[in-house]
Amino acid sequence: MLHFNQFVILSAELSHLTPQENEIRTNQLQLMLTKLGFKPTEMIGRYKGDQETSFFVPTTRNDDIERLEFIACDRFNQESILVQYSDGHSRLHYPNYIEHIGKVREITRQEAFKRDAYTFYPKLGKYYAAI
C-alpha cells in the first residue's frame, strides 16, 4: 500500500450518522475523488476508536493536499485528514492547525487493535498506523 512518497488518508463518515447515511457519504466522496482525477483506494480505518471506511489517495502536489483537506473538512465536516509528506513524516491537518504524528508504518494486527487509530488494507491484509 504505502509505496508512495506522499499520500492522504481521508473519510466522509461521521460517528453519529447511521450506516446507511455513512455509506452514501462514502460513495459521494469516492465519486468526487475519481472525478477530480485521484486514484483512491478503499481502506478500513479506525479513528478515535470508531471504525470507518476511508480512502488512501496518492498525491504528488501540495495543492492536491489543500484540495483534499477542503473536500474532507468543508464538504464532509471531517475533523482532520492524515497527510504523509514526501519526507516520510505524517501530520494530521485540521482546519486551523497541523499536528505532527510521526510516520505511517506497517504494524501487526495485535498492535493495531491496541490503538484508537489505524488503517487496514483488506486487499493485502496489512495494518498501518502513525508511530
CSV table of N, CA, C and O in Angstrom, one decimal:
chain,number,residue,atom,x,y,z
A,1,MET,N,0.8,-1.2,0.0
A,1,MET,CA,0.0,0.0,0.0
A,1,MET,C,0.9,1.2,0.0
A,1,MET,O,0.7,2.1,-0.8
A,2,LEU,N,1.8,1.3,0.9
A,2,LEU,CA,2.5,2.6,1.1
A,2,LEU,C,3.8,2.7,0.3
A,2,LEU,O,4.8,3.0,0.9
A,3,HIS,N,3.7,2.5,-1.0
A,3,HIS,CA,4.9,2.6,-1.8
A,3,HIS,C,4.9,4.0,-2.5
A,3,HIS,O,5.6,4.2,-3.4
A,4,PHE,N,4.2,4.9,-1.9
A,4,PHE,CA,4.1,6.2,-2.4
A,4,PHE,C,4.8,7.2,-1.4
A,4,PHE,O,4.7,7.0,-0.2
A,5,ASN,N,5.5,8.2,-2.0
A,5,ASN,CA,6.2,9.1,-1.1
A,5,ASN,C,5.2,10.0,-0.4
A,5,ASN,O,5.4,10.4,0.8
A,6,GLN,N,4.1,10.4,-1.0
A,6,GLN,CA,3.2,11.4,-0.4
A,6,GLN,C,1.8,10.9,-0.7
A,6,GLN,O,1.5,10.5,-1.8
A,7,PHE,N,1.0,10.9,0.4
A,7,PHE,CA,-0.4,10.5,0.3
A,7,PHE,C,-1.2,11.1,1.4
A,7,PHE,O,-0.7,11.7,2.3
A,8,VAL,N,-2.6,11.0,1.2
A,8,VAL,CA,-3.6,11.5,2.1
A,8,VAL,C,-4.5,10.3,2.4
A,8,VAL,O,-4.8,9.5,1.6
A,9,ILE,N,-4.9,10.2,3.7
A,9,ILE,CA,-6.0,9.3,4.1
A,9,ILE,C,-7.1,10.1,4.6
A,9,ILE,O,-6.9,11.0,5.5
A,10,LEU,N,-8.3,9.9,4.1
A,10,LEU,CA,-9.4,10.7,4.5
A,10,LEU,C,-10.7,9.9,4.4
A,10,LEU,O,-10.7,8.8,3.8
A,11,SER,N,-11.7,10.4,5.1
A,11,SER,CA,-13.0,9.7,5.2
A,11,SER,C,-14.1,10.7,5.0
A,11,SER,O,-13.9,11.9,5.2
A,12,ALA,N,-15.3,10.2,4.8
A,12,ALA,CA,-16.5,11.1,4.7
A,12,ALA,C,-17.5,10.7,5.9
A,12,ALA,O,-18.4,11.4,6.1
A,13,GLU,N,-17.2,9.6,6.6
A,13,GLU,CA,-18.1,9.1,7.6
A,13,GLU,C,-18.0,10.0,8.9
A,13,GLU,O,-17.0,10.5,9.3
A,14,LEU,N,-19.2,10.0,9.6
A,14,LEU,CA,-19.3,10.6,10.9
A,14,LEU,C,-19.9,9.7,11.9
A,14,LEU,O,-20.9,9.0,11.5
A,15,SER,N,-19.3,9.6,13.1
A,15,SER,CA,-19.7,8.5,14.0
A,15,SER,C,-21.2,8.6,14.4
A,15,SER,O,-21.8,7.6,14.8
A,16,HIS,N,-21.8,9.8,14.4
A,16,HIS,CA,-23.2,9.9,14.9
A,16,HIS,C,-24.2,9.6,13.8
A,16,HIS,O,-25.4,9.6,14.0
A,17,LEU,N,-23.8,9.3,12.5
A,17,LEU,CA,-24.7,9.0,11.5
A,17,LEU,C,-25.0,7.5,11.4
A,17,LEU,O,-24.2,6.7,11.9
A,18,THR,N,-26.1,7.2,10.7
A,18,THR,CA,-26.4,5.7,10.5
A,18,THR,C,-25.5,5.1,9.5
A,18,THR,O,-24.9,5.8,8.7
A,19,PRO,N,-25.4,3.8,9.5
A,19,PRO,CA,-24.6,3.1,8.5
A,19,PRO,C,-25.0,3.5,7.1
A,19,PRO,O,-24.2,3.6,6.2
A,20,GLN,N,-26.3,3.6,6.8
A,20,GLN,CA,-26.8,4.0,5.5
A,20,GLN,C,-26.4,5.4,5.1
A,20,GLN,O,-26.0,5.6,4.0
A,21,GLU,N,-26.5,6.3,6.0
A,21,GLU,CA,-26.0,7.7,5.8
A,21,GLU,C,-24.5,7.7,5.5
A,21,GLU,O,-24.1,8.4,4.5
A,22,ASN,N,-23.7,7.0,6.2
A,22,ASN,CA,-22.3,7.0,6.0
A,22,ASN,C,-21.9,6.3,4.7
A,22,ASN,O,-21.0,6.7,4.0
A,23,GLU,N,-22.7,5.3,4.3
A,23,GLU,CA,-22.5,4.6,3.0
A,23,GLU,C,-22.7,5.6,1.9
A,23,GLU,O,-21.9,5.6,0.9
A,24,ILE,N,-23.7,6.4,2.0
A,24,ILE,CA,-24.0,7.4,0.9
A,24,ILE,C,-22.9,8.4,0.9
A,24,ILE,O,-22.4,8.8,-0.2
A,25,ARG,N,-22.4,8.9,2.0
A,25,ARG,CA,-21.3,9.9,2.1
A,25,ARG,C,-20.0,9.3,1.5
A,25,ARG,O,-19.3,9.9,0.8
A,26,THR,N,-19.8,8.0,1.8
A,26,THR,CA,-18.6,7.3,1.3
A,26,THR,C,-18.6,7.2,-0.2
A,26,THR,O,-17.6,7.5,-0.9
A,27,ASN,N,-19.8,6.9,-0.7
A,27,ASN,CA,-19.9,6.8,-2.2
A,27,ASN,C,-19.7,8.1,-2.8
A,27,ASN,O,-19.1,8.2,-3.9
A,28,GLN,N,-20.3,9.2,-2.2
A,28,GLN,CA,-20.1,10.5,-2.8
A,28,GLN,C,-18.6,10.9,-2.8
A,28,GLN,O,-18.2,11.5,-3.8
A,29,LEU,N,-17.9,10.7,-1.7
A,29,LEU,CA,-16.5,11.0,-1.6
A,29,LEU,C,-15.7,10.3,-2.7
A,29,LEU,O,-14.9,10.8,-3.4
A,30,GLN,N,-16.0,9.0,-2.8
A,30,GLN,CA,-15.2,8.2,-3.8
A,30,GLN,C,-15.5,8.7,-5.2
A,30,GLN,O,-14.6,8.9,-6.0
A,31,LEU,N,-16.7,9.1,-5.5
A,31,LEU,CA,-17.1,9.6,-6.8
A,31,LEU,C,-16.4,11.0,-7.0
A,31,LEU,O,-15.8,11.2,-8.1
A,32,MET,N,-16.4,11.8,-6.0
A,32,MET,CA,-15.7,13.1,-6.1
A,32,MET,C,-14.2,13.0,-6.4
A,32,MET,O,-13.6,13.6,-7.3
A,33,LEU,N,-13.6,12.1,-5.6
A,33,LEU,CA,-12.1,11.8,-5.8
A,33,LEU,C,-11.8,11.3,-7.2
A,33,LEU,O,-10.9,11.8,-7.8
A,34,THR,N,-12.6,10.4,-7.7
A,34,THR,CA,-12.4,9.9,-9.0
A,34,THR,C,-12.6,10.9,-10.1
A,34,THR,O,-11.8,11.0,-11.0
A,35,LYS,N,-13.7,11.7,-10.0
A,35,LYS,CA,-13.9,12.7,-11.0
A,35,LYS,C,-12.9,13.8,-11.0
A,35,LYS,O,-12.6,14.5,-12.0
A,36,LEU,N,-12.2,14.0,-9.9
A,36,LEU,CA,-11.1,15.0,-9.8
A,36,LEU,C,-9.8,14.5,-10.3
A,36,LEU,O,-8.8,15.2,-10.2
A,37,GLY,N,-9.8,13.2,-10.7
A,37,GLY,CA,-8.5,12.6,-11.2
A,37,GLY,C,-7.7,11.9,-10.2
A,37,GLY,O,-6.6,11.4,-10.6
A,38,PHE,N,-8.1,11.7,-9.0
A,38,PHE,CA,-7.4,11.0,-8.0
A,38,PHE,C,-7.7,9.5,-8.2
A,38,PHE,O,-8.6,9.1,-8.8
A,39,LYS,N,-6.8,8.7,-7.6
A,39,LYS,CA,-7.0,7.2,-7.7
A,39,LYS,C,-7.1,6.7,-6.2
A,39,LYS,O,-6.1,6.2,-5.7
A,40,PRO,N,-8.3,6.8,-5.6
A,40,PRO,CA,-8.5,6.4,-4.2
A,40,PRO,C,-8.5,4.9,-4.1
A,40,PRO,O,-9.1,4.2,-4.9
A,41,THR,N,-7.9,4.4,-3.0
A,41,THR,CA,-8.0,3.0,-2.6
A,41,THR,C,-8.8,2.9,-1.4
A,41,THR,O,-8.5,3.6,-0.4
A,42,GLU,N,-9.9,2.1,-1.4
A,42,GLU,CA,-10.7,2.0,-0.2
A,42,GLU,C,-10.0,1.2,0.9
A,42,GLU,O,-9.4,0.2,0.7
A,43,MET,N,-10.1,1.7,2.1
A,43,MET,CA,-9.5,1.1,3.3
A,43,MET,C,-10.5,1.0,4.4
A,43,MET,O,-11.6,1.6,4.3
A,44,ILE,N,-10.2,0.4,5.5
A,44,ILE,CA,-11.0,0.4,6.7
A,44,ILE,C,-10.1,1.1,7.7
A,44,ILE,O,-9.0,0.6,8.0
A,45,GLY,N,-10.6,2.1,8.3
A,45,GLY,CA,-9.9,2.9,9.3
A,45,GLY,C,-10.5,2.8,10.6
A,45,GLY,O,-11.7,2.4,10.8
A,46,ARG,N,-9.8,3.2,11.6
A,46,ARG,CA,-10.3,3.4,13.0
A,46,ARG,C,-9.7,4.7,13.4
A,46,ARG,O,-8.5,4.9,13.4
A,47,TYR,N,-10.6,5.6,13.8
A,47,TYR,CA,-10.2,6.9,14.3
A,47,TYR,C,-10.9,7.2,15.6
A,47,TYR,O,-12.2,7.1,15.6
A,48,LYS,N,-10.2,7.5,16.6
A,48,LYS,CA,-10.8,7.7,18.0
A,48,LYS,C,-11.7,6.6,18.4
A,48,LYS,O,-12.7,6.8,19.0
A,49,GLY,N,-11.3,5.3,18.0
A,49,GLY,CA,-12.0,4.1,18.4
A,49,GLY,C,-13.1,3.7,17.5
A,49,GLY,O,-13.7,2.7,17.7
A,50,ASP,N,-13.6,4.6,16.6
A,50,ASP,CA,-14.7,4.3,15.7
A,50,ASP,C,-14.2,3.8,14.3
A,50,ASP,O,-13.3,4.4,13.7
A,51,GLN,N,-14.8,2.7,13.9
A,51,GLN,CA,-14.4,2.2,12.5
A,51,GLN,C,-15.1,3.0,11.4
A,51,GLN,O,-16.3,3.4,11.6
A,52,GLU,N,-14.4,3.2,10.3
A,52,GLU,CA,-14.9,4.0,9.2
A,52,GLU,C,-14.3,3.5,7.9
A,52,GLU,O,-13.1,3.1,7.9
A,53,THR,N,-15.0,3.7,6.8
A,53,THR,CA,-14.4,3.5,5.5
A,53,THR,C,-13.6,4.7,5.2
A,53,THR,O,-14.1,5.8,5.4
A,54,SER,N,-12.4,4.5,4.8
A,54,SER,CA,-11.5,5.7,4.4
A,54,SER,C,-10.9,5.4,3.1
A,54,SER,O,-11.0,4.3,2.5
A,55,PHE,N,-10.2,6.4,2.6
A,55,PHE,CA,-9.5,6.3,1.3
A,55,PHE,C,-8.1,6.7,1.4
A,55,PHE,O,-7.8,7.7,2.0
A,56,PHE,N,-7.2,5.9,0.8
A,56,PHE,CA,-5.8,6.2,0.6
A,56,PHE,C,-5.7,6.8,-0.7
A,56,PHE,O,-6.1,6.3,-1.7
A,57,VAL,N,-5.1,8.1,-0.8
A,57,VAL,CA,-5.1,8.8,-2.0
A,57,VAL,C,-3.6,9.3,-2.2
A,57,VAL,O,-3.1,10.2,-1.6
A,58,PRO,N,-2.9,8.7,-3.2
A,58,PRO,CA,-1.6,9.2,-3.5
A,58,PRO,C,-1.6,10.6,-4.1
A,58,PRO,O,-2.6,10.9,-4.9
A,59,THR,N,-0.7,11.4,-3.7
A,59,THR,CA,-0.6,12.8,-4.2
A,59,THR,C,0.8,13.1,-4.7
A,59,THR,O,1.7,12.5,-4.2
A,60,THR,N,0.9,14.0,-5.6
A,60,THR,CA,2.2,14.5,-6.0
A,60,THR,C,2.4,16.0,-5.8
A,60,THR,O,3.5,16.5,-5.8
A,61,ARG,N,1.3,16.7,-5.6
A,61,ARG,CA,1.4,18.2,-5.5
A,61,ARG,C,0.8,18.6,-4.2
A,61,ARG,O,-0.2,18.1,-3.7
A,62,ASN,N,1.4,19.7,-3.6
A,62,ASN,CA,0.9,20.2,-2.4
A,62,ASN,C,-0.5,20.8,-2.5
A,62,ASN,O,-1.3,20.8,-1.6
A,63,ASP,N,-0.9,21.4,-3.7
A,63,ASP,CA,-2.2,21.9,-3.9
A,63,ASP,C,-3.3,20.8,-3.9
A,63,ASP,O,-4.4,21.0,-3.6
A,64,ASP,N,-2.8,19.5,-4.2
A,64,ASP,CA,-3.8,18.4,-4.1
A,64,ASP,C,-4.1,18.2,-2.6
A,64,ASP,O,-5.3,17.9,-2.3
A,65,ILE,N,-3.1,18.3,-1.7
A,65,ILE,CA,-3.4,18.2,-0.3
A,65,ILE,C,-4.4,19.2,0.2
A,65,ILE,O,-5.3,18.9,0.9
A,66,GLU,N,-4.2,20.4,-0.3
A,66,GLU,CA,-5.1,21.5,0.1
A,66,GLU,C,-6.6,21.2,-0.4
A,66,GLU,O,-7.5,21.4,0.3
A,67,ARG,N,-6.6,20.7,-1.6
A,67,ARG,CA,-8.0,20.4,-2.2
A,67,ARG,C,-8.6,19.2,-1.4
A,67,ARG,O,-9.8,19.3,-1.1
A,68,LEU,N,-7.8,18.2,-1.1
A,68,LEU,CA,-8.4,17.1,-0.3
A,68,LEU,C,-8.8,17.5,1.1
A,68,LEU,O,-9.8,17.1,1.6
A,69,GLU,N,-8.0,18.4,1.7
A,69,GLU,CA,-8.4,18.9,3.0
A,69,GLU,C,-9.7,19.7,2.9
A,69,GLU,O,-10.6,19.5,3.8
A,70,PHE,N,-9.9,20.5,1.9
A,70,PHE,CA,-11.1,21.3,1.7
A,70,PHE,C,-12.3,20.3,1.6
A,70,PHE,O,-13.3,20.5,2.2
A,71,ILE,N,-12.1,19.3,0.7
A,71,ILE,CA,-13.2,18.3,0.5
A,71,ILE,C,-13.6,17.7,1.8
A,71,ILE,O,-14.8,17.6,2.2
A,72,ALA,N,-12.6,17.2,2.5
A,72,ALA,CA,-12.9,16.4,3.8
A,72,ALA,C,-13.5,17.3,4.8
A,72,ALA,O,-14.5,17.0,5.4
A,73,CYS,N,-12.9,18.4,5.1
A,73,CYS,CA,-13.3,19.3,6.2
A,73,CYS,C,-14.5,20.1,5.9
A,73,CYS,O,-15.4,20.3,6.8
A,74,ASP,N,-14.5,20.7,4.7
A,74,ASP,CA,-15.6,21.6,4.4
A,74,ASP,C,-16.9,20.9,3.8
A,74,ASP,O,-18.0,21.2,4.2
A,75,ARG,N,-16.6,20.0,3.0
A,75,ARG,CA,-17.8,19.3,2.3
A,75,ARG,C,-18.3,18.2,3.2
A,75,ARG,O,-19.5,18.0,3.3
A,76,PHE,N,-17.4,17.4,3.9
A,76,PHE,CA,-17.9,16.3,4.7
A,76,PHE,C,-17.7,16.5,6.2
A,76,PHE,O,-17.9,15.5,7.0
A,77,ASN,N,-17.4,17.7,6.6
A,77,ASN,CA,-17.3,18.0,8.1
A,77,ASN,C,-16.4,17.1,8.9
A,77,ASN,O,-16.7,16.8,10.0
A,78,GLN,N,-15.3,16.7,8.3
A,78,GLN,CA,-14.4,15.9,9.0
A,78,GLN,C,-13.5,16.7,9.9
A,78,GLN,O,-13.2,17.9,9.6
A,79,GLU,N,-13.1,16.1,11.0
A,79,GLU,CA,-12.2,16.8,11.9
A,79,GLU,C,-10.8,17.0,11.3
A,79,GLU,O,-10.2,18.1,11.6
A,80,SER,N,-10.3,16.1,10.6
A,80,SER,CA,-8.9,16.2,10.0
A,80,SER,C,-8.7,15.2,8.9
A,80,SER,O,-9.6,14.3,8.7
A,81,ILE,N,-7.6,15.3,8.2
A,81,ILE,CA,-7.1,14.3,7.3
A,81,ILE,C,-5.7,14.0,7.7
A,81,ILE,O,-5.0,14.8,8.3
A,82,LEU,N,-5.3,12.7,7.4
A,82,LEU,CA,-3.9,12.3,7.6
A,82,LEU,C,-3.1,12.6,6.3
A,82,LEU,O,-3.5,12.2,5.2
A,83,VAL,N,-2.0,13.3,6.4
A,83,VAL,CA,-1.1,13.5,5.3
A,83,VAL,C,0.3,13.0,5.6
A,83,VAL,O,0.9,13.3,6.6
A,84,GLN,N,0.8,12.1,4.7
A,84,GLN,CA,2.2,11.8,4.8
A,84,GLN,C,2.9,12.5,3.7
A,84,GLN,O,2.6,12.3,2.5
A,85,TYR,N,3.9,13.3,4.0
A,85,TYR,CA,4.7,14.1,3.1
A,85,TYR,C,5.8,13.3,2.5
A,85,TYR,O,6.2,12.2,3.0
A,86,SER,N,6.4,13.8,1.4
A,86,SER,CA,7.5,13.0,0.7
A,86,SER,C,8.7,12.8,1.6
A,86,SER,O,9.5,11.9,1.4
A,87,ASP,N,8.8,13.6,2.7
A,87,ASP,CA,9.9,13.4,3.7
A,87,ASP,C,9.7,12.2,4.6
A,87,ASP,O,10.5,11.9,5.5
A,88,GLY,N,8.5,11.6,4.5
A,88,GLY,CA,8.1,10.4,5.3
A,88,GLY,C,7.4,10.8,6.6
A,88,GLY,O,7.0,9.9,7.3
A,89,HIS,N,7.3,12.0,6.9
A,89,HIS,CA,6.7,12.4,8.2
A,89,HIS,C,5.2,12.7,8.0
A,89,HIS,O,4.8,13.2,6.9
A,90,SER,N,4.4,12.2,8.9
A,90,SER,CA,2.9,12.3,8.8
A,90,SER,C,2.4,13.4,9.7
A,90,SER,O,2.9,13.7,10.8
A,91,ARG,N,1.3,14.0,9.3
A,91,ARG,CA,0.7,15.1,10.1
A,91,ARG,C,-0.8,14.9,9.9
A,91,ARG,O,-1.3,14.5,8.9
A,92,LEU,N,-1.6,15.3,11.0
A,92,LEU,CA,-3.0,15.5,10.9
A,92,LEU,C,-3.3,16.9,10.5
A,92,LEU,O,-2.8,17.8,11.2
A,93,HIS,N,-4.0,17.2,9.4
A,93,HIS,CA,-4.4,18.5,9.0
A,93,HIS,C,-5.8,18.8,9.5
A,93,HIS,O,-6.7,18.1,9.1
A,94,TYR,N,-5.9,19.7,10.5
A,94,TYR,CA,-7.2,20.2,10.9
A,94,TYR,C,-7.4,21.5,10.2
A,94,TYR,O,-6.5,22.1,9.6
A,95,PRO,N,-8.7,22.0,10.3
A,95,PRO,CA,-8.9,23.3,9.6
A,95,PRO,C,-8.1,24.5,10.0
A,95,PRO,O,-7.7,25.3,9.2
A,96,ASN,N,-7.6,24.5,11.2
A,96,ASN,CA,-6.9,25.7,11.7
A,96,ASN,C,-5.5,25.4,12.2
A,96,ASN,O,-4.8,26.3,12.7
A,97,TYR,N,-5.0,24.1,12.2
A,97,TYR,CA,-3.7,23.8,12.6
A,97,TYR,C,-3.3,22.4,12.1
A,97,TYR,O,-4.1,21.7,11.6
A,98,ILE,N,-2.0,22.1,12.3
A,98,ILE,CA,-1.4,20.9,11.8
A,98,ILE,C,-0.7,20.2,13.0
A,98,ILE,O,0.0,20.9,13.8
A,99,GLU,N,-1.0,18.9,13.2
A,99,GLU,CA,-0.4,18.1,14.3
A,99,GLU,C,0.6,17.1,13.7
A,99,GLU,O,0.2,16.3,12.9
A,100,HIS,N,1.8,17.2,14.2
A,100,HIS,CA,2.8,16.2,13.7
A,100,HIS,C,2.6,14.9,14.5
A,100,HIS,O,2.5,14.9,15.7
A,101,ILE,N,2.5,13.7,13.8
A,101,ILE,CA,2.2,12.5,14.5
A,101,ILE,C,3.2,11.3,14.2
A,101,ILE,O,2.9,10.2,14.6
A,102,GLY,N,4.3,11.6,13.6
A,102,GLY,CA,5.3,10.5,13.3
A,102,GLY,C,5.3,10.1,11.9
A,102,GLY,O,5.1,10.9,11.0
A,103,LYS,N,5.4,8.8,11.7
A,103,LYS,CA,5.5,8.2,10.3
A,103,LYS,C,4.5,7.1,10.2
A,103,LYS,O,4.4,6.3,11.1
A,104,VAL,N,3.8,6.9,9.1
A,104,VAL,CA,2.9,5.8,8.9
A,104,VAL,C,3.8,4.6,8.5
A,104,VAL,O,4.6,4.6,7.6
A,105,ARG,N,3.6,3.5,9.3
A,105,ARG,CA,4.4,2.3,9.1
A,105,ARG,C,3.4,1.1,9.2
A,105,ARG,O,2.4,1.2,9.9
A,106,GLU,N,3.8,0.0,8.6
A,106,GLU,CA,3.1,-1.3,8.8
A,106,GLU,C,3.3,-1.7,10.2
A,106,GLU,O,4.4,-1.7,10.8
A,107,ILE,N,2.2,-2.2,10.8
A,107,ILE,CA,2.2,-2.8,12.2
A,107,ILE,C,1.4,-4.1,12.2
A,107,ILE,O,0.8,-4.4,11.2
A,108,THR,N,1.6,-4.8,13.2
A,108,THR,CA,0.9,-6.1,13.3
A,108,THR,C,-0.6,-5.9,13.7
A,108,THR,O,-1.0,-4.8,14.2
A,109,ARG,N,-1.4,-6.9,13.5
A,109,ARG,CA,-2.8,-6.8,13.8
A,109,ARG,C,-3.0,-6.6,15.3
A,109,ARG,O,-3.8,-5.8,15.7
A,110,GLN,N,-2.2,-7.3,16.1
A,110,GLN,CA,-2.2,-7.1,17.5
A,110,GLN,C,-1.9,-5.7,18.0
A,110,GLN,O,-2.6,-5.2,18.8
A,111,GLU,N,-0.9,-5.1,17.4
A,111,GLU,CA,-0.6,-3.8,17.7
A,111,GLU,C,-1.7,-2.8,17.2
A,111,GLU,O,-2.0,-1.8,17.9
A,112,ALA,N,-2.3,-3.0,16.1
A,112,ALA,CA,-3.3,-2.2,15.6
A,112,ALA,C,-4.5,-2.2,16.6
A,112,ALA,O,-5.0,-1.1,16.9
A,113,PHE,N,-4.9,-3.3,17.1
A,113,PHE,CA,-6.0,-3.4,18.0
A,113,PHE,C,-5.8,-2.8,19.3
A,113,PHE,O,-6.7,-2.5,20.1
A,114,LYS,N,-4.6,-2.4,19.6
A,114,LYS,CA,-4.2,-1.7,20.9
A,114,LYS,C,-4.4,-0.2,20.7
A,114,LYS,O,-4.3,0.6,21.7
A,115,ARG,N,-4.6,0.3,19.4
A,115,ARG,CA,-4.6,1.7,19.1
A,115,ARG,C,-6.0,2.2,18.9
A,115,ARG,O,-6.9,1.4,18.5
A,116,ASP,N,-6.2,3.5,19.0
A,116,ASP,CA,-7.5,4.0,18.7
A,116,ASP,C,-7.5,4.6,17.3
A,116,ASP,O,-8.6,5.1,16.8
A,117,ALA,N,-6.4,4.5,16.6
A,117,ALA,CA,-6.3,5.0,15.2
A,117,ALA,C,-5.4,4.1,14.4
A,117,ALA,O,-4.2,3.9,14.8
A,118,TYR,N,-5.9,3.5,13.3
A,118,TYR,CA,-5.0,2.8,12.4
A,118,TYR,C,-5.8,2.6,11.1
A,118,TYR,O,-7.0,3.0,11.0
A,119,THR,N,-5.1,2.1,10.1
A,119,THR,CA,-5.8,1.9,8.8
A,119,THR,C,-5.5,0.4,8.4
A,119,THR,O,-4.3,-0.1,8.5
A,120,PHE,N,-6.5,-0.3,7.9
A,120,PHE,CA,-6.4,-1.7,7.4
A,120,PHE,C,-6.6,-1.7,5.9
A,120,PHE,O,-7.6,-1.2,5.4
A,121,TYR,N,-5.7,-2.4,5.2
A,121,TYR,CA,-5.8,-2.5,3.8
A,121,TYR,C,-6.2,-4.0,3.5
A,121,TYR,O,-5.4,-4.9,3.5
A,122,PRO,N,-7.6,-4.2,3.3
A,122,PRO,CA,-8.1,-5.6,3.2
A,122,PRO,C,-7.5,-6.4,2.1
A,122,PRO,O,-7.3,-7.6,2.2
A,123,LYS,N,-7.2,-5.8,1.0
A,123,LYS,CA,-6.6,-6.5,-0.2
A,123,LYS,C,-5.3,-7.2,0.2
A,123,LYS,O,-5.1,-8.3,-0.3
A,124,LEU,N,-4.5,-6.6,1.0
A,124,LEU,CA,-3.2,-7.2,1.4
A,124,LEU,C,-3.2,-7.8,2.8
A,124,LEU,O,-2.3,-8.4,3.2
A,125,GLY,N,-4.3,-7.5,3.5
A,125,GLY,CA,-4.4,-7.9,4.9
A,125,GLY,C,-3.4,-7.2,5.8
A,125,GLY,O,-2.9,-7.8,6.8
A,126,LYS,N,-3.0,-6.0,5.5
A,126,LYS,CA,-2.0,-5.3,6.3
A,126,LYS,C,-2.6,-4.1,7.1
A,126,LYS,O,-3.5,-3.5,6.6
A,127,TYR,N,-2.0,-3.9,8.2
A,127,TYR,CA,-2.4,-2.8,9.1
A,127,TYR,C,-1.3,-1.7,9.1
A,127,TYR,O,-0.1,-2.0,9.1
A,128,TYR,N,-1.7,-0.4,9.2
A,128,TYR,CA,-0.8,0.7,9.2
A,128,TYR,C,-1.2,1.7,10.3
A,128,TYR,O,-2.4,1.9,10.6
A,129,ALA,N,-0.2,2.3,10.9
A,129,ALA,CA,-0.5,3.4,11.9
A,129,ALA,C,0.7,4.3,11.9
A,129,ALA,O,1.8,4.0,11.5
A,130,ALA,N,0.4,5.5,12.4
A,130,ALA,CA,1.5,6.5,12.6
A,130,ALA,C,2.2,6.2,13.9
A,130,ALA,O,1.5,6.0,15.0
A,131,ILE,N,3.5,6.0,13.8
A,131,ILE,CA,4.3,5.7,15.0
A,131,ILE,C,5.5,6.7,15.2
A,131,ILE,O,5.8,7.4,14.3
